[in-house]
Tab-separated table of C-alpha atoms and ligand atoms in Angstrom:
chain	number	residue	atom	x	y	z
A	1	MET	CA	48.598	48.057	-121.623
A	2	ALA	CA	46.241	45.753	-123.449
A	3	ILE	CA	47.119	42.111	-124.051
A	4	GLU	CA	46.195	41.223	-127.617
A	5	MET	CA	45.598	37.682	-128.813
A	6	THR	CA	43.636	35.928	-131.520
A	7	VAL	CA	40.906	33.747	-130.058
A	8	ASN	CA	39.131	31.308	-132.365
A	9	GLY	CA	40.102	33.506	-135.303
A	10	ASP	CA	39.059	36.855	-133.807
A	11	VAL	CA	41.498	39.465	-132.470
A	12	ARG	CA	40.666	40.116	-128.819
A	13	ARG	CA	42.138	42.563	-126.296
A	14	SER	CA	42.241	42.255	-122.532
A	15	MET	CA	43.138	44.858	-119.924
A	16	ALA	CA	43.881	42.128	-117.371
A	17	GLU	CA	47.133	42.094	-115.424
A	18	PRO	CA	49.719	39.964	-117.237
A	19	MET	CA	49.746	37.347	-114.455
A	20	THR	CA	45.969	36.866	-114.569
A	21	PRO	CA	45.287	33.233	-115.485
A	22	LEU	CA	44.308	32.912	-119.130
A	23	ILE	CA	41.268	30.847	-118.120
A	24	ASP	CA	39.847	33.883	-116.293
A	25	VAL	CA	40.349	36.181	-119.270
A	26	LEU	CA	38.712	33.678	-121.608
A	27	ARG	CA	35.731	33.089	-119.344
A	28	ASP	CA	35.178	36.414	-117.579
A	29	GLU	CA	36.166	38.886	-120.302
A	30	PHE	CA	35.580	37.010	-123.535
A	31	HIS	CA	32.624	34.951	-122.243
A	32	LEU	CA	34.057	31.721	-123.595
A	33	THR	CA	32.973	29.435	-120.774
A	34	GLY	CA	33.701	26.086	-122.410
A	35	ALA	CA	37.084	25.581	-120.743
A	36	LYS	CA	36.457	24.738	-117.096
A	37	PRO	CA	38.483	25.903	-114.079
A	38	VAL	CA	38.157	22.746	-111.986
A	39	CYS	CA	41.362	22.233	-109.965
A	40	ARG	CA	43.223	25.440	-110.888
A	41	GLU	CA	46.440	23.578	-110.110
A	42	GLY	CA	47.356	22.091	-113.457
A	43	PHE	CA	46.272	18.550	-112.613
A	44	CYS	CA	42.857	17.927	-114.177
A	45	GLY	CA	43.172	19.314	-117.709
A	46	ALA	CA	39.581	20.594	-117.807
A	47	CYS	CA	40.841	24.080	-118.693
A	48	THR	CA	42.966	22.937	-121.647
A	49	VAL	CA	43.074	25.248	-124.666
A	50	GLN	CA	45.400	25.373	-127.644
A	51	VAL	CA	48.010	28.126	-127.601
A	52	ASP	CA	49.747	28.414	-130.957
A	53	GLY	CA	48.566	24.896	-131.690
A	54	ALA	CA	49.794	23.267	-128.486
A	55	PRO	CA	47.443	22.147	-125.685
A	56	LEU	CA	48.112	24.082	-122.475
A	57	VAL	CA	46.305	24.299	-119.166
A	58	ALA	CA	44.821	27.795	-119.126
A	59	CYS	CA	44.671	27.898	-115.323
A	60	LEU	CA	48.469	28.018	-115.100
A	61	THR	CA	49.064	30.091	-118.226
A	62	PRO	CA	49.460	33.805	-117.473
A	63	ALA	CA	47.409	35.936	-119.843
A	64	GLY	CA	50.540	37.965	-120.607
A	65	LEU	CA	52.127	34.892	-122.182
A	66	ALA	CA	49.240	34.755	-124.657
A	67	GLU	CA	50.194	38.142	-126.116
A	68	GLY	CA	50.340	37.741	-129.882
A	69	CYS	CA	49.318	34.083	-129.717
A	70	GLU	CA	46.611	32.127	-131.518
A	71	ILE	CA	44.256	30.683	-128.928
A	72	ARG	CA	41.715	28.026	-129.796
A	73	THR	CA	39.122	27.000	-127.259
A	74	ILE	CA	36.510	24.279	-127.370
A	75	GLU	CA	34.115	26.858	-128.874
A	76	GLY	CA	36.443	27.116	-131.858
A	77	LEU	CA	36.707	23.384	-132.500
A	78	SER	CA	33.218	22.624	-133.731
A	79	ALA	CA	32.530	22.255	-137.431
A	80	GLY	CA	30.379	25.283	-138.276
A	81	ASN	CA	27.303	24.974	-136.097
A	82	GLY	CA	27.667	21.232	-135.678
A	83	LEU	CA	29.919	18.710	-133.983
A	84	ASN	CA	33.319	17.914	-135.434
A	85	PRO	CA	34.002	14.215	-136.178
A	86	LEU	CA	35.632	13.578	-132.785
A	87	GLN	CA	32.775	15.256	-130.913
A	88	ALA	CA	30.266	13.230	-132.937
A	89	LYS	CA	32.045	9.988	-132.007
A	90	LEU	CA	32.155	10.966	-128.331
A	91	ALA	CA	28.410	11.512	-128.464
A	92	GLU	CA	27.848	8.283	-130.422
A	93	HIS	CA	29.814	6.290	-127.827
A	94	ASP	CA	27.879	7.948	-125.023
A	95	ALA	CA	31.235	8.960	-123.562
A	96	VAL	CA	30.044	12.115	-121.791
A	97	GLN	CA	28.555	12.092	-118.319
A	98	CYS	CA	28.825	15.296	-116.273
A	99	GLY	CA	30.889	16.918	-119.027
A	100	MET	CA	33.250	18.900	-116.797
A	101	CYS	CA	36.303	17.196	-118.236
A	102	PHE	CA	35.160	17.218	-121.856
A	103	PRO	CA	36.275	20.609	-123.138
A	104	GLY	CA	39.819	19.660	-122.149
A	105	MET	CA	39.437	16.109	-123.460
A	106	VAL	CA	38.290	17.346	-126.863
A	107	VAL	CA	41.033	19.972	-127.131
A	108	THR	CA	43.695	17.418	-126.170
A	109	LEU	CA	42.363	14.646	-128.410
A	110	THR	CA	41.892	16.969	-131.385
A	111	HIS	CA	45.553	17.942	-131.193
A	112	PHE	CA	46.617	14.345	-130.610
A	113	LEU	CA	44.647	12.889	-133.530
A	114	ALA	CA	45.888	15.627	-135.857
A	115	HIS	CA	49.449	14.526	-135.121
A	116	THR	CA	48.774	10.793	-134.664
A	117	PRO	CA	46.129	9.865	-137.214
A	118	HIS	CA	46.383	6.089	-136.619
A	119	PRO	CA	46.944	5.712	-132.878
A	120	SER	CA	47.017	2.540	-130.824
A	121	ARG	CA	44.831	2.175	-127.746
A	122	ASP	CA	47.871	2.690	-125.545
A	123	GLU	CA	48.799	5.870	-127.400
A	124	VAL	CA	45.312	7.299	-126.885
A	125	ARG	CA	45.469	6.457	-123.196
A	126	ALA	CA	48.903	8.052	-122.914
A	127	ALA	CA	47.634	11.185	-124.681
A	128	LEU	CA	44.948	11.541	-122.007
A	129	THR	CA	47.373	11.359	-119.090
A	130	GLY	CA	46.853	15.033	-118.304
A	131	ASN	CA	43.050	14.926	-118.543
A	132	ALA	CA	41.194	13.549	-115.536
A	133	CYS	CA	37.653	12.223	-115.777
A	134	ARG	CA	35.838	11.308	-112.593
A	135	CYS	CA	32.769	9.867	-114.319
A	136	THR	CA	33.431	7.599	-117.249
A	137	GLY	CA	36.420	5.389	-116.518
A	138	TYR	CA	37.946	6.441	-119.871
A	139	GLU	CA	36.964	3.319	-121.831
A	140	ARG	CA	34.258	5.008	-123.879
A	141	ILE	CA	36.421	8.075	-124.421
A	142	VAL	CA	39.281	5.915	-125.716
A	143	ALA	CA	36.892	3.920	-127.905
A	144	ALA	CA	35.445	7.126	-129.360
A	145	ALA	CA	38.901	8.497	-130.100
A	146	LEU	CA	39.933	5.262	-131.836
A	147	ASP	CA	36.686	5.290	-133.812
A	148	ALA	CA	37.237	8.937	-134.813
A	149	ALA	CA	40.675	7.912	-136.056
A	150	GLY	CA	39.056	5.206	-138.127
A	151	GLY	CA	40.543	2.300	-136.194
B	201	FES	S1	41.662	23.694	-113.873
B	201	FES	FE1	43.463	23.795	-115.022
B	201	FES	S2	44.332	21.819	-114.870
B	201	FES	FE2	42.573	21.735	-113.618
B	202	FES	S1	32.341	13.242	-117.706
B	202	FES	FE1	32.368	13.939	-115.655
B	202	FES	S2	34.444	14.366	-115.221
B	202	FES	FE2	34.458	13.443	-117.144
């Protein structure tokens, strides 16, 4: 039986087994390769997508649980064909190096800033607890997030 979900506003159907990781359905069936399967153990956050508005690691989310859900991936977070304000600030602060962590970072921070429009530095750092970056040391990412929030 098909698993039906709405992905970035479009209704999509998958014939995957219900326990197939959502990250594999998104990447292999729907060709949305922004979310990255890095650790596949729920530790790095590079595969983070929004499921019904909440950030979840897609490597540990069974596709069957996405039935009927609204999924938003990094591909669905840009503003039209351009960068959204957070992405623009990340670029402006030169916060991206290899970029493996960034799809998850952007998904997490977008959700965080939507719910915490005037965060402190410590709150931004706490929000990124589940997103590991091996390149940047976080300072530029935190600065970009604070700048995007206008503070
Ligand atoms: S690949 Fe999912 S948390 Fe690392
Ligand atoms: S930019 Fe390389 S892991 Fe974060």
